[in-house]
PDB file of C-alpha atoms in Angstrom:
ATOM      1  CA  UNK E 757     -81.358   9.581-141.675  1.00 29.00           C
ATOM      2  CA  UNK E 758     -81.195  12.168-139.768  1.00 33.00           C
ATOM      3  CA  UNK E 759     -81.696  11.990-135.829  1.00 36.00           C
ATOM      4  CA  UNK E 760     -82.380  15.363-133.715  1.00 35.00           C
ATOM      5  CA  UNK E 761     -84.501  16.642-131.233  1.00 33.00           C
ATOM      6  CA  UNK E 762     -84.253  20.262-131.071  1.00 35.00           C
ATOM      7  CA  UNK E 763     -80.439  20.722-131.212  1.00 46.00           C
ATOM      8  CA  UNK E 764     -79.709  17.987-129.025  1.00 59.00           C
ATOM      9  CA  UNK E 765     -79.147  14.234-130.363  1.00 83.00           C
ATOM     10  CA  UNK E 766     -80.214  11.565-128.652  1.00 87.00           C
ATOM     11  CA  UNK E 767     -76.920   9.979-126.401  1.00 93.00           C
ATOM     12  CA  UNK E 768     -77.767   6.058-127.737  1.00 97.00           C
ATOM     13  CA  UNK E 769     -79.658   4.654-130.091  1.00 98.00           C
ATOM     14  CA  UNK E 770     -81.570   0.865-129.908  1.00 98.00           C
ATOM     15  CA  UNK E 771     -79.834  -1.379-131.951  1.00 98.00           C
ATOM     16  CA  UNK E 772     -82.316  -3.965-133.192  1.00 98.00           C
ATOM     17  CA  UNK E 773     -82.002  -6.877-131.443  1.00 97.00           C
ATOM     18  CA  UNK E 774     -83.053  -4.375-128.344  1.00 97.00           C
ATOM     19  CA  UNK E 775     -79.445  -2.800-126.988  1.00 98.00           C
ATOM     20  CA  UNK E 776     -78.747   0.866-126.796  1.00 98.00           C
ATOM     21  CA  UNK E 777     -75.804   1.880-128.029  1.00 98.00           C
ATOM     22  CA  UNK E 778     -73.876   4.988-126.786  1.00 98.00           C
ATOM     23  CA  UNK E 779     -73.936   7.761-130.257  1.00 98.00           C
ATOM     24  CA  UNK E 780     -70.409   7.523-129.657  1.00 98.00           C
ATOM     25  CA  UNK E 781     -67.829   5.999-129.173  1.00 98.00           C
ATOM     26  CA  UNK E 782     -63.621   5.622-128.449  1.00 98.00           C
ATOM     27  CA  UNK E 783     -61.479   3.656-130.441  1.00 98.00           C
ATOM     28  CA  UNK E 784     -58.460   2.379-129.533  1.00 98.00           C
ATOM     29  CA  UNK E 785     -56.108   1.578-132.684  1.00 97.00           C
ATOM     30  CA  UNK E 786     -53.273   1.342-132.507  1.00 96.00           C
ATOM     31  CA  UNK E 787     -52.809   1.525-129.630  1.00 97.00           C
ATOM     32  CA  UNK E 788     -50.770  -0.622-127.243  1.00 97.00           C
ATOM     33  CA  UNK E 789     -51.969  -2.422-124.519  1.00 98.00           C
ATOM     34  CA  UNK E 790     -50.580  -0.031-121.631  1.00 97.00           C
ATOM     35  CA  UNK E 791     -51.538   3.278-123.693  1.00 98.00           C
ATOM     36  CA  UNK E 792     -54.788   1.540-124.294  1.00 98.00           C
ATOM     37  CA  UNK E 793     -55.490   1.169-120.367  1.00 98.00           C
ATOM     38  CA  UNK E 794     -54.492   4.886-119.988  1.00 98.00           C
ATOM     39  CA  UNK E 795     -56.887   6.200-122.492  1.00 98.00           C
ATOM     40  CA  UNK E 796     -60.089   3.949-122.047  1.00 98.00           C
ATOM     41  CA  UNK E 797     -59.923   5.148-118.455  1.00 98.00           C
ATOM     42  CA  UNK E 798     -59.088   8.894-119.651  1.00 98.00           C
ATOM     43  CA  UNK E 799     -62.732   8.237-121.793  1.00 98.00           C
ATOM     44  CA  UNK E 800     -64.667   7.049-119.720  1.00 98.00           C
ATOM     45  CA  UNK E 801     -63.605   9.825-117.048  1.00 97.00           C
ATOM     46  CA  UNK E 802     -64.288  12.079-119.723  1.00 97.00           C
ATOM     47  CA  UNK E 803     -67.736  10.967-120.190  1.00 97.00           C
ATOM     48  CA  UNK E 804     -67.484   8.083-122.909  1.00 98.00           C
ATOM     49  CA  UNK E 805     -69.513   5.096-123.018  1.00 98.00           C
ATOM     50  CA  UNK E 806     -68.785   2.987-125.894  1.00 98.00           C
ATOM     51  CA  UNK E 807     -65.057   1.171-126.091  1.00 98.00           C
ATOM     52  CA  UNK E 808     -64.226   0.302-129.488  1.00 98.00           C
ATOM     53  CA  UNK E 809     -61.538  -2.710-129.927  1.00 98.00           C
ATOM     54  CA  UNK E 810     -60.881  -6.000-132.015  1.00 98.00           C
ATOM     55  CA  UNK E 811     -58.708  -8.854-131.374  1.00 98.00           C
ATOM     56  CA  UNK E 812     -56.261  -7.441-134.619  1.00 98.00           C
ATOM     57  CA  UNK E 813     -55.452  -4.464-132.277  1.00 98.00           C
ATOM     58  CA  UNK E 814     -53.773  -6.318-129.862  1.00 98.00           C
ATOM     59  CA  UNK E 815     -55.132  -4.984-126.668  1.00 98.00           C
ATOM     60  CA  UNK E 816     -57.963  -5.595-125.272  1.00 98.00           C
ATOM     61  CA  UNK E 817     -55.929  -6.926-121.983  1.00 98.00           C
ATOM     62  CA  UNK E 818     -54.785  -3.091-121.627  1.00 98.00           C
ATOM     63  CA  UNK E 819     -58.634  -2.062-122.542  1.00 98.00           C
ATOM     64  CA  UNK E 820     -59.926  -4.553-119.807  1.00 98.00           C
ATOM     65  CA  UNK E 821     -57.665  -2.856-117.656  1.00 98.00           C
ATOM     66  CA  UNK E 822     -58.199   0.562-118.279  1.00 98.00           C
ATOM     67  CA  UNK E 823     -62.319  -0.123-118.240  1.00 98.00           C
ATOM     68  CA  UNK E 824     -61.449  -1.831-114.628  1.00 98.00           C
ATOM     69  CA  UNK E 825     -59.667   1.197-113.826  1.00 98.00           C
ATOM     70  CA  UNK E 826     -62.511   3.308-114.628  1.00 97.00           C
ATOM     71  CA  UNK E 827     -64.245   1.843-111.111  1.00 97.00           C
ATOM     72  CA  UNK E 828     -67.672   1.990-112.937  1.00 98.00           C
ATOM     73  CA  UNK E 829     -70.500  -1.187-113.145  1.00 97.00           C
ATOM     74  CA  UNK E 830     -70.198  -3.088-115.766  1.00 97.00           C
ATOM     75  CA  UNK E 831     -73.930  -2.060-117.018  1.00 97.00           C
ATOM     76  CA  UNK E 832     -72.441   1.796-117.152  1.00 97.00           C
ATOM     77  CA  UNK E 833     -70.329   1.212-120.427  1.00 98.00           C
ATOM     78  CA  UNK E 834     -70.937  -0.499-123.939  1.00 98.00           C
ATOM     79  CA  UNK E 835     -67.935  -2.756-125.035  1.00 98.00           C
ATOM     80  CA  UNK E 836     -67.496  -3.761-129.289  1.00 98.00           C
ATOM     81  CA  UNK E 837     -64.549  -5.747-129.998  1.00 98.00           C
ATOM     82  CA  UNK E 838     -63.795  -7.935-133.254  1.00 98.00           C
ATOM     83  CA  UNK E 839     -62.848 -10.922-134.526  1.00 98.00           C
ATOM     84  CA  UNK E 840     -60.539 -12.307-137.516  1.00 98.00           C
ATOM     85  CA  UNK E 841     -60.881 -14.544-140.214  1.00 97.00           C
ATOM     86  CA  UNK E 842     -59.292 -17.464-138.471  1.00 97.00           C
ATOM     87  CA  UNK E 843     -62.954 -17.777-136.199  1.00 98.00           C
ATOM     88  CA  UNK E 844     -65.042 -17.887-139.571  1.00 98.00           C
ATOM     89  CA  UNK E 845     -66.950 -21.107-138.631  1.00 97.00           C
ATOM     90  CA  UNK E 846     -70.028 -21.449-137.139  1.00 96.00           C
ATOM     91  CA  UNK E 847     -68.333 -23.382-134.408  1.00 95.00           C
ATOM     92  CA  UNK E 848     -65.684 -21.067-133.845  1.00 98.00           C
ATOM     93  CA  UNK E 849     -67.070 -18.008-133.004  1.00 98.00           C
ATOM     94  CA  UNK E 850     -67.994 -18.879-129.592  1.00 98.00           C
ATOM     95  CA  UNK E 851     -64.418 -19.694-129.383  1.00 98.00           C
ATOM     96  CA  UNK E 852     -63.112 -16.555-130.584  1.00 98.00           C
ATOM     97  CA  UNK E 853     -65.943 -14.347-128.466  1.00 98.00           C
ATOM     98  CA  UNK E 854     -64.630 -16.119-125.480  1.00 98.00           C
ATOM     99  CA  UNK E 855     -61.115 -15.505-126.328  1.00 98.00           C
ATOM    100  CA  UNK E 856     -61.803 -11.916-126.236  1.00 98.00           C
ATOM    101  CA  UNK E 857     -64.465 -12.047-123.054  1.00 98.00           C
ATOM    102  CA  UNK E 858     -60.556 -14.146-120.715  1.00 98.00           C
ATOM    103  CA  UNK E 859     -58.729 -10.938-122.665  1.00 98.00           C
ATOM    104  CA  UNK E 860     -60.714  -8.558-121.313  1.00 98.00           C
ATOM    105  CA  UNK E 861     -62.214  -9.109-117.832  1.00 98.00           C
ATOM    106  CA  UNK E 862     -65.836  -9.572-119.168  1.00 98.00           C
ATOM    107  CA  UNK E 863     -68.618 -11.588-118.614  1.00 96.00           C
ATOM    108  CA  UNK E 864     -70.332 -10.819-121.711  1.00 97.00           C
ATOM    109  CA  UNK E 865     -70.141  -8.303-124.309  1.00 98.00           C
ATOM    110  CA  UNK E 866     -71.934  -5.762-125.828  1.00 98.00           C
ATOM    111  CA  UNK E 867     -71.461  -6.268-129.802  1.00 98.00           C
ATOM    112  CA  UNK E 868     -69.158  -8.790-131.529  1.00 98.00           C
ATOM    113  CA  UNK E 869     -68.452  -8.204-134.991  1.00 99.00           C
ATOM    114  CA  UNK E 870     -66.783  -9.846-137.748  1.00 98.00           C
ATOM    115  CA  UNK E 871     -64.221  -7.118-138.515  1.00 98.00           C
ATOM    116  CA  UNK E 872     -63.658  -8.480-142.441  1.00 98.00           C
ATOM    117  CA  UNK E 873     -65.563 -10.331-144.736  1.00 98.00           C
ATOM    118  CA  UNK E 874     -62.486 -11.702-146.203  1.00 97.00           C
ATOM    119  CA  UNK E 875     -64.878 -13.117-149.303  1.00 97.00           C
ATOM    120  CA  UNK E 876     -62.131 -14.848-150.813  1.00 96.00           C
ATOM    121  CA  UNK E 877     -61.680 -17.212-147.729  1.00 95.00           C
ATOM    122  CA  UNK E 878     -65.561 -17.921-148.391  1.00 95.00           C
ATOM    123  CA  UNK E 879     -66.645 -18.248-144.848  1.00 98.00           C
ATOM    124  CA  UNK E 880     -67.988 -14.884-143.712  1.00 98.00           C
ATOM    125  CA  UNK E 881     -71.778 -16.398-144.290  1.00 98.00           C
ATOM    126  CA  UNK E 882     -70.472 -19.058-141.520  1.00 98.00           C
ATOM    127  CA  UNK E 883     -68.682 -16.819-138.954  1.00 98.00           C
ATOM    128  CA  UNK E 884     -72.747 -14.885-139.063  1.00 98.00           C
ATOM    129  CA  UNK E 885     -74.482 -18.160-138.622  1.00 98.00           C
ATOM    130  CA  UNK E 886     -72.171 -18.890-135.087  1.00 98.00           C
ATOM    131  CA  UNK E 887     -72.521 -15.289-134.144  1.00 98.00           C
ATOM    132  CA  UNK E 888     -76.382 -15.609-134.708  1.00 98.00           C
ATOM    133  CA  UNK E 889     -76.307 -18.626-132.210  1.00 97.00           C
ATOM    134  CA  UNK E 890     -73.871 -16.593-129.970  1.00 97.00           C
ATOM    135  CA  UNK E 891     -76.818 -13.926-129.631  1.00 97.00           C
ATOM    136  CA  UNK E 892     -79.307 -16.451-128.922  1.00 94.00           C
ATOM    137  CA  UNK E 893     -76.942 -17.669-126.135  1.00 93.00           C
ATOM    138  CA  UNK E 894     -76.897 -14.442-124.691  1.00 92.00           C
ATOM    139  CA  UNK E 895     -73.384 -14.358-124.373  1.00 92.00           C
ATOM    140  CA  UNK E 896     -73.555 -11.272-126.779  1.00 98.00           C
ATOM    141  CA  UNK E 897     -76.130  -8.266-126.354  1.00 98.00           C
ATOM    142  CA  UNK E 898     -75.798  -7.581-130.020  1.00 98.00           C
ATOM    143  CA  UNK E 899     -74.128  -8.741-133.376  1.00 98.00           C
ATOM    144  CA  UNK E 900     -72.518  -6.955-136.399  1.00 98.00           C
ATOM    145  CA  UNK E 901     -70.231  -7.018-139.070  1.00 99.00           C
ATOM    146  CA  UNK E 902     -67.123  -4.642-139.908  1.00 98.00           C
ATOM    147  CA  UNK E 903     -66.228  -3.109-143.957  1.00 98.00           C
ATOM    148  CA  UNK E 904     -69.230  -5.521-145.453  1.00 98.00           C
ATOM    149  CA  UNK E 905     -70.771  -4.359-148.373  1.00 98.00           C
ATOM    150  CA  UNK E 906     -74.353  -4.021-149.202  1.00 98.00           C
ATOM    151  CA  UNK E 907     -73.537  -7.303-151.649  1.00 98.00           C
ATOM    152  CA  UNK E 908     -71.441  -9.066-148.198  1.00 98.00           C
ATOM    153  CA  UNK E 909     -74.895  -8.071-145.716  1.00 98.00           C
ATOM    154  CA  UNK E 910     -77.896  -9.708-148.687  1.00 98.00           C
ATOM    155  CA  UNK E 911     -75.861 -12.868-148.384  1.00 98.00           C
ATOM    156  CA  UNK E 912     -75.823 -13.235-144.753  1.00 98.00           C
ATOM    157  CA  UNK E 913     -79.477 -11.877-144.161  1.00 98.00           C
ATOM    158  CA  UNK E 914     -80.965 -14.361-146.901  1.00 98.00           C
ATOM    159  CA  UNK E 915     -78.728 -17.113-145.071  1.00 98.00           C
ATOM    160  CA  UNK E 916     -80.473 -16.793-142.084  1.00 98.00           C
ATOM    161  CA  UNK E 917     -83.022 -14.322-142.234  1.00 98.00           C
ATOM    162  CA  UNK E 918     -80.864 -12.221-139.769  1.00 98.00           C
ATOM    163  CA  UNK E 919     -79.496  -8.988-139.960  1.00 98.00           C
ATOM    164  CA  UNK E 920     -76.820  -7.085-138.080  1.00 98.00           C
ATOM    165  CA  UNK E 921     -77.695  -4.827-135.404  1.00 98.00           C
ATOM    166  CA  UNK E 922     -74.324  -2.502-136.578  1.00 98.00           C
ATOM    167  CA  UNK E 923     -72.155  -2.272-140.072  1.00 98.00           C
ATOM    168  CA  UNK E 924     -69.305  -0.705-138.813  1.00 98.00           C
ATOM    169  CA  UNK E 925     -67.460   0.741-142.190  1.00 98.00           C
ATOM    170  CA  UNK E 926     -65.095   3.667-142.896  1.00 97.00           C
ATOM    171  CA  UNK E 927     -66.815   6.830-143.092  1.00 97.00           C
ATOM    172  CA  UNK E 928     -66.071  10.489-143.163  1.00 97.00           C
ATOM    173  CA  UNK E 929     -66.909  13.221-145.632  1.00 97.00           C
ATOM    174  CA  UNK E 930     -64.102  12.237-147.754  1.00 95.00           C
ATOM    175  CA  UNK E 931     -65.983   9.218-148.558  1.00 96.00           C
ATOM    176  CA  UNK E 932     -69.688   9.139-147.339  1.00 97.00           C
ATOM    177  CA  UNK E 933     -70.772   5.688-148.523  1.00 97.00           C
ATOM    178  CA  UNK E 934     -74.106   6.762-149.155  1.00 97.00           C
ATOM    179  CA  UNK E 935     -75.015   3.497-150.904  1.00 97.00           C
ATOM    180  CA  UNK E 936     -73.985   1.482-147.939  1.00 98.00           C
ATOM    181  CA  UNK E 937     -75.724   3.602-145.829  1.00 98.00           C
ATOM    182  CA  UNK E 938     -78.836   3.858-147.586  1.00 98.00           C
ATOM    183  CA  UNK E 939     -78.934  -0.158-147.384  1.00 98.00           C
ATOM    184  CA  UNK E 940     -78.495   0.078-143.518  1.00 98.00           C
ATOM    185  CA  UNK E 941     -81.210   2.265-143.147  1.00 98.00           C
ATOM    186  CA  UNK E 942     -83.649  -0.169-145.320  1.00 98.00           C
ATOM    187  CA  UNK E 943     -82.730  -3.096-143.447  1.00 98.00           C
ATOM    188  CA  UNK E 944     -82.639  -1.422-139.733  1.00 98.00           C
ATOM    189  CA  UNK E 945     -78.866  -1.411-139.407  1.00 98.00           C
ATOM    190  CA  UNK E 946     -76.720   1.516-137.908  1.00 98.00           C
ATOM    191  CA  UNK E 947     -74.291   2.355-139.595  1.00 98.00           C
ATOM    192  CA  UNK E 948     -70.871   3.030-137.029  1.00 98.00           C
ATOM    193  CA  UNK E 949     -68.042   5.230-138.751  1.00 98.00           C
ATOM    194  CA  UNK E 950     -64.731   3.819-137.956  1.00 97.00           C
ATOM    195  CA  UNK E 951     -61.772   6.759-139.106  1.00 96.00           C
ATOM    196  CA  UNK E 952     -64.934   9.167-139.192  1.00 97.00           C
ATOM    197  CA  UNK E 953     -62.610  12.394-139.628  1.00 95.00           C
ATOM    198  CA  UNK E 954     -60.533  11.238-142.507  1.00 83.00           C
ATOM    199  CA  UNK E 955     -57.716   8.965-144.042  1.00 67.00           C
ATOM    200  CA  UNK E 956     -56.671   6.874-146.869  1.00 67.00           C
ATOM    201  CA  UNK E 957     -54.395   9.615-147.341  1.00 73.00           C
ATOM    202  CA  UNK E 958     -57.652  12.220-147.271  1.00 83.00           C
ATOM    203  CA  UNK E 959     -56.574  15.211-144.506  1.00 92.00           C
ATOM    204  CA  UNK E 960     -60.581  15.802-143.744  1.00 95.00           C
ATOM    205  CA  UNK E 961     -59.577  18.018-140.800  1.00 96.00           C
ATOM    206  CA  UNK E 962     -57.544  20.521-142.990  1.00 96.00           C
ATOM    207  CA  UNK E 963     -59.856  20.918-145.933  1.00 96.00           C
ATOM    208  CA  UNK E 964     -60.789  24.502-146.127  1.00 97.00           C
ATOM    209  CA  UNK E 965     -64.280  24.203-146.179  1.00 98.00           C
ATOM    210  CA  UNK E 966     -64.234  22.638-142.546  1.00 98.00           C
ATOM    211  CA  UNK E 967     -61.981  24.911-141.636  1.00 98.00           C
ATOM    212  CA  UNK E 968     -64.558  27.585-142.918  1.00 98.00           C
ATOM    213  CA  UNK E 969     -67.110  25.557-140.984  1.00 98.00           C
ATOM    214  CA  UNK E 970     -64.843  25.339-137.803  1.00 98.00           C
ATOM    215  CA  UNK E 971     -64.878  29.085-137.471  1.00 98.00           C
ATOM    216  CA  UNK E 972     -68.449  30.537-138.260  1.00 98.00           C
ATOM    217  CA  UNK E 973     -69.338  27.359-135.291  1.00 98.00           C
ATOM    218  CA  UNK E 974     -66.358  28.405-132.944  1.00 98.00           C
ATOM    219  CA  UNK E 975     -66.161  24.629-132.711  1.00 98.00           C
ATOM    220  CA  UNK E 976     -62.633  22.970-133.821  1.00 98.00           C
ATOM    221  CA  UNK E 977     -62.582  20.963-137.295  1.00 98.00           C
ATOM    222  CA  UNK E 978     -62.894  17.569-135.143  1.00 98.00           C
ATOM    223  CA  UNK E 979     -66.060  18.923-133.873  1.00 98.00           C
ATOM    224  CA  UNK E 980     -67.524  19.930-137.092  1.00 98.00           C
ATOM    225  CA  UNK E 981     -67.016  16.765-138.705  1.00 98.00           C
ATOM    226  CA  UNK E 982     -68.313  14.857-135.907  1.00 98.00           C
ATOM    227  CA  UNK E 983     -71.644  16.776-135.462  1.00 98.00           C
ATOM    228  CA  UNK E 984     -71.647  16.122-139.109  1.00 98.00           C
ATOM    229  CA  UNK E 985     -72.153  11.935-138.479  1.00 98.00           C
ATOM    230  CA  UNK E 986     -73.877  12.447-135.555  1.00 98.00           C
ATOM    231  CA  UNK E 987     -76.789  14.347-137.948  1.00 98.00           C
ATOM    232  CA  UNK E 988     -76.973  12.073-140.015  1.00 98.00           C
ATOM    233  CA  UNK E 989     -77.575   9.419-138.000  1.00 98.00           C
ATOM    234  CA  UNK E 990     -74.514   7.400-137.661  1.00 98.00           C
ATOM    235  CA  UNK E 991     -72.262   6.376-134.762  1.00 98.00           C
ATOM    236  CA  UNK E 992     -68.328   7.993-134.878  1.00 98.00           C
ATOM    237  CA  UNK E 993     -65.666   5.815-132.981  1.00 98.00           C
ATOM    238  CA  UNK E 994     -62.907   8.888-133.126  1.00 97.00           C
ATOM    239  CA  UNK E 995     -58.999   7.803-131.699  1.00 95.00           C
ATOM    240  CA  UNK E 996     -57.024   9.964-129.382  1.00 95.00           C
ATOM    241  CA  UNK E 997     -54.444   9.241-126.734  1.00 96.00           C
ATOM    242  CA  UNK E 998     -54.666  12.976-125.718  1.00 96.00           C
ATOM    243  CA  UNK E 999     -56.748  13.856-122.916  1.00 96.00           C
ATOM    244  CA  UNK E1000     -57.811  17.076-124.111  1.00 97.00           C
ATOM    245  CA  UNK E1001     -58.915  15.729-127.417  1.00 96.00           C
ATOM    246  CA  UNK E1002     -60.819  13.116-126.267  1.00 97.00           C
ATOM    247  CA  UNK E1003     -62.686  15.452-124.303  1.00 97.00           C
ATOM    248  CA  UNK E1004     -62.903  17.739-127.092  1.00 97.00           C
ATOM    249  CA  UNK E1005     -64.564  15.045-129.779  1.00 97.00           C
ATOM    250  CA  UNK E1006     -67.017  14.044-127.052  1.00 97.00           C
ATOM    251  CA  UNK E1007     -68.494  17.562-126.840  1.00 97.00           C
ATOM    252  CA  UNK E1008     -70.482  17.524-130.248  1.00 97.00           C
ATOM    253  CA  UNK E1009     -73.999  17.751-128.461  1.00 95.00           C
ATOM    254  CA  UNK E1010     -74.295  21.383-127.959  1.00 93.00           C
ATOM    255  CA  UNK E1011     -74.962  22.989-131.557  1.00 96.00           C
ATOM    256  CA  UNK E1012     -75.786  21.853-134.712  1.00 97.00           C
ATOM    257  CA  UNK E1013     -74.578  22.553-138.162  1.00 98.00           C
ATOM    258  CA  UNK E1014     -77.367  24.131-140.739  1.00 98.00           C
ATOM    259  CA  UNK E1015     -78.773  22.315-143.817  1.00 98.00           C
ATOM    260  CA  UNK E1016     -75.908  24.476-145.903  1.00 98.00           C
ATOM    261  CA  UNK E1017     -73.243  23.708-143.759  1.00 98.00           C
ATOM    262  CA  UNK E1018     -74.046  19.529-143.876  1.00 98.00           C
ATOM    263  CA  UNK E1019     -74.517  19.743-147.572  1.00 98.00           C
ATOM    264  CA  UNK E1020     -71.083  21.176-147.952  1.00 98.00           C
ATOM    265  CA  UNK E1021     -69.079  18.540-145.760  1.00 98.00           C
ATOM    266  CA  UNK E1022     -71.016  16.012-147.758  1.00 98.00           C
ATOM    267  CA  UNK E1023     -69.944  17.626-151.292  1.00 97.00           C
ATOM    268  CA  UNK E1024     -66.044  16.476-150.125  1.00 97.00           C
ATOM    269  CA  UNK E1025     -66.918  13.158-151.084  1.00 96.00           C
ATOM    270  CA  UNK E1026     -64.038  11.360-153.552  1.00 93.00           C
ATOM    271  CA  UNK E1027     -66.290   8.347-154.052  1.00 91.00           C
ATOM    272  CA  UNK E1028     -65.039   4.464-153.035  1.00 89.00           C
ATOM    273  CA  UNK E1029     -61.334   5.340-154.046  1.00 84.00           C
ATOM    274  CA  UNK E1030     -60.992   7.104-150.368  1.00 84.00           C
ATOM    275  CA  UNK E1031     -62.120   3.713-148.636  1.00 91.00           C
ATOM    276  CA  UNK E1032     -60.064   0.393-148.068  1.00 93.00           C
ATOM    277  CA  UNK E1033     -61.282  -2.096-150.406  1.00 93.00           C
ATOM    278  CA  UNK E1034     -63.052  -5.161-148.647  1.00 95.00           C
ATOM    279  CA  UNK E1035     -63.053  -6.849-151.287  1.00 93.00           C
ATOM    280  CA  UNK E1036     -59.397  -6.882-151.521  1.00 93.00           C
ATOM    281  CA  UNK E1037     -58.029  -6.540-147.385  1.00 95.00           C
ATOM    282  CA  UNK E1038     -58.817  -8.086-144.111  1.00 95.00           C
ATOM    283  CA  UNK E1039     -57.529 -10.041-141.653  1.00 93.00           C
TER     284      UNK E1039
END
């Protein structure tokens, strides 16, 4: 899907139990609690408006702190954190959403997600049933799920008839995931990219074809392969703890690649192999 008008992209994009998500967003892994309160203010000086963190990462005290430091209302800035597999119950969830809410200075938050399905601990279908109550509650502004699989979102959507307003899965053009994102788009999910320019091992920003990119756009490789998710339609949470950078990767709304130039970032693909295994991981 691809989202443009004229060769500007829209800033968010309504999620659908009725949010609007910022087109995106800063992540904070792995960062440490007092780095983390440095750079979430540095973002959201710099213009960001979506925080990305998860109970795993340790800091959401230091990204309360830095999104207090900010000195912005709390309506101003979109907050997604996650939770492990230790809240899979449908009872627990409100437990583990207001864990996070004491962590970091909030009175509600934006998304929740369930950051792994963790199948073989066989309560993932649970943990979506409590954050489905948890929505209703209003306690939430919108649900999702983290590294599910197409197979992971049919069981939790025929369990309750409910499906995530964001699949937040790694992404970049060294592994596109069109299959996952083709079942997001039939089912009204956006798809967020989490490590959206590269890793597994997969260098995305020194391939020379975004190189080649980078320098008939006078854009940096960053920038290239961030336009690149933002026309097709999905969300990019980039990490930096450098100022400069994190201005940089925010400035991805003033040209757009062409048709050639978006087939060839897509050709890097190397499949599944350059993803983390859900199947297999989580926490």
């Amino acid at each position: 899907m691809r989202i443009t008008m004229g060769d500007t992209i829209e800033a968010t994009v309504r999620l659908l139990h009725g949010a609007q998500m910022p087109r995106i967003g800063a992540g904070t892994w792995p960062l440490k609690d007092a780095e983390a309160e440095r750079v979430v203010a540095d973002a959201l000086s710099a213009g960001y408006r979506l925080i990305d963190t998860a109970q795993a990462y340790g800091n959401e005290r230091g990204v309360g702190r830095g999104l207090r430091a900010a000195g912005l209302d709390r309506a101003a800035y979109f907050v997604t954190t996650k939770f492990n597999k230790e809240w899979h119950g449908r009872d627990l969830v409100a437990q583990a959403a207001q864990r996070s809410l004491d962590s970091l200075g909030l009175d509600y938050l934006d998304l929740l997600l369930i950051h792994w399905p963790n199948p073989a601990y066989g309560r993932y279908v649970e943990a979506w049933e409590g954050l489905v109550e948890l929505l209703e509650s209003g306690r939430v502004r919108a649900i999702g799920t983290s590294n599910f699989k197409p197979a992971h979102l049919e069981r939790i959507i025929a369990a309750t008839g409910v499906a995530p307003d964001v699949n937040q899965i790694q992404l970049s053009p060294a592994s596109t995931r069109e299959a996952a994102r083709a079942f997001h788009a039939g089912h009204g999910i956006v798809t967020e990219s989490w490590s959206p320019i590269g890793g597994q091992g997969v260098a995305v920003l020194e391939l020379p074809v975004v190189g080649e990119i980078a320098a008939e756009t006078g854009r940096t490789p960053a920038q290239v392969v961030l336009r690149w998710h933002l026309q097709l339609g999905l969300v990019p949470i980039p990490k930096s703890a450098d100022p400069q950078r994190l201005r940089e990767n925010l400035d991805v709304f003033g040209f757009e690649l062409t048709d050639k130039q978006m087939a060839a970032l897509s050709e890097l693909d190397r499949g599944e192999s350059a993803v983390t295994d859900s199947d297999s991981f989580g926490h």
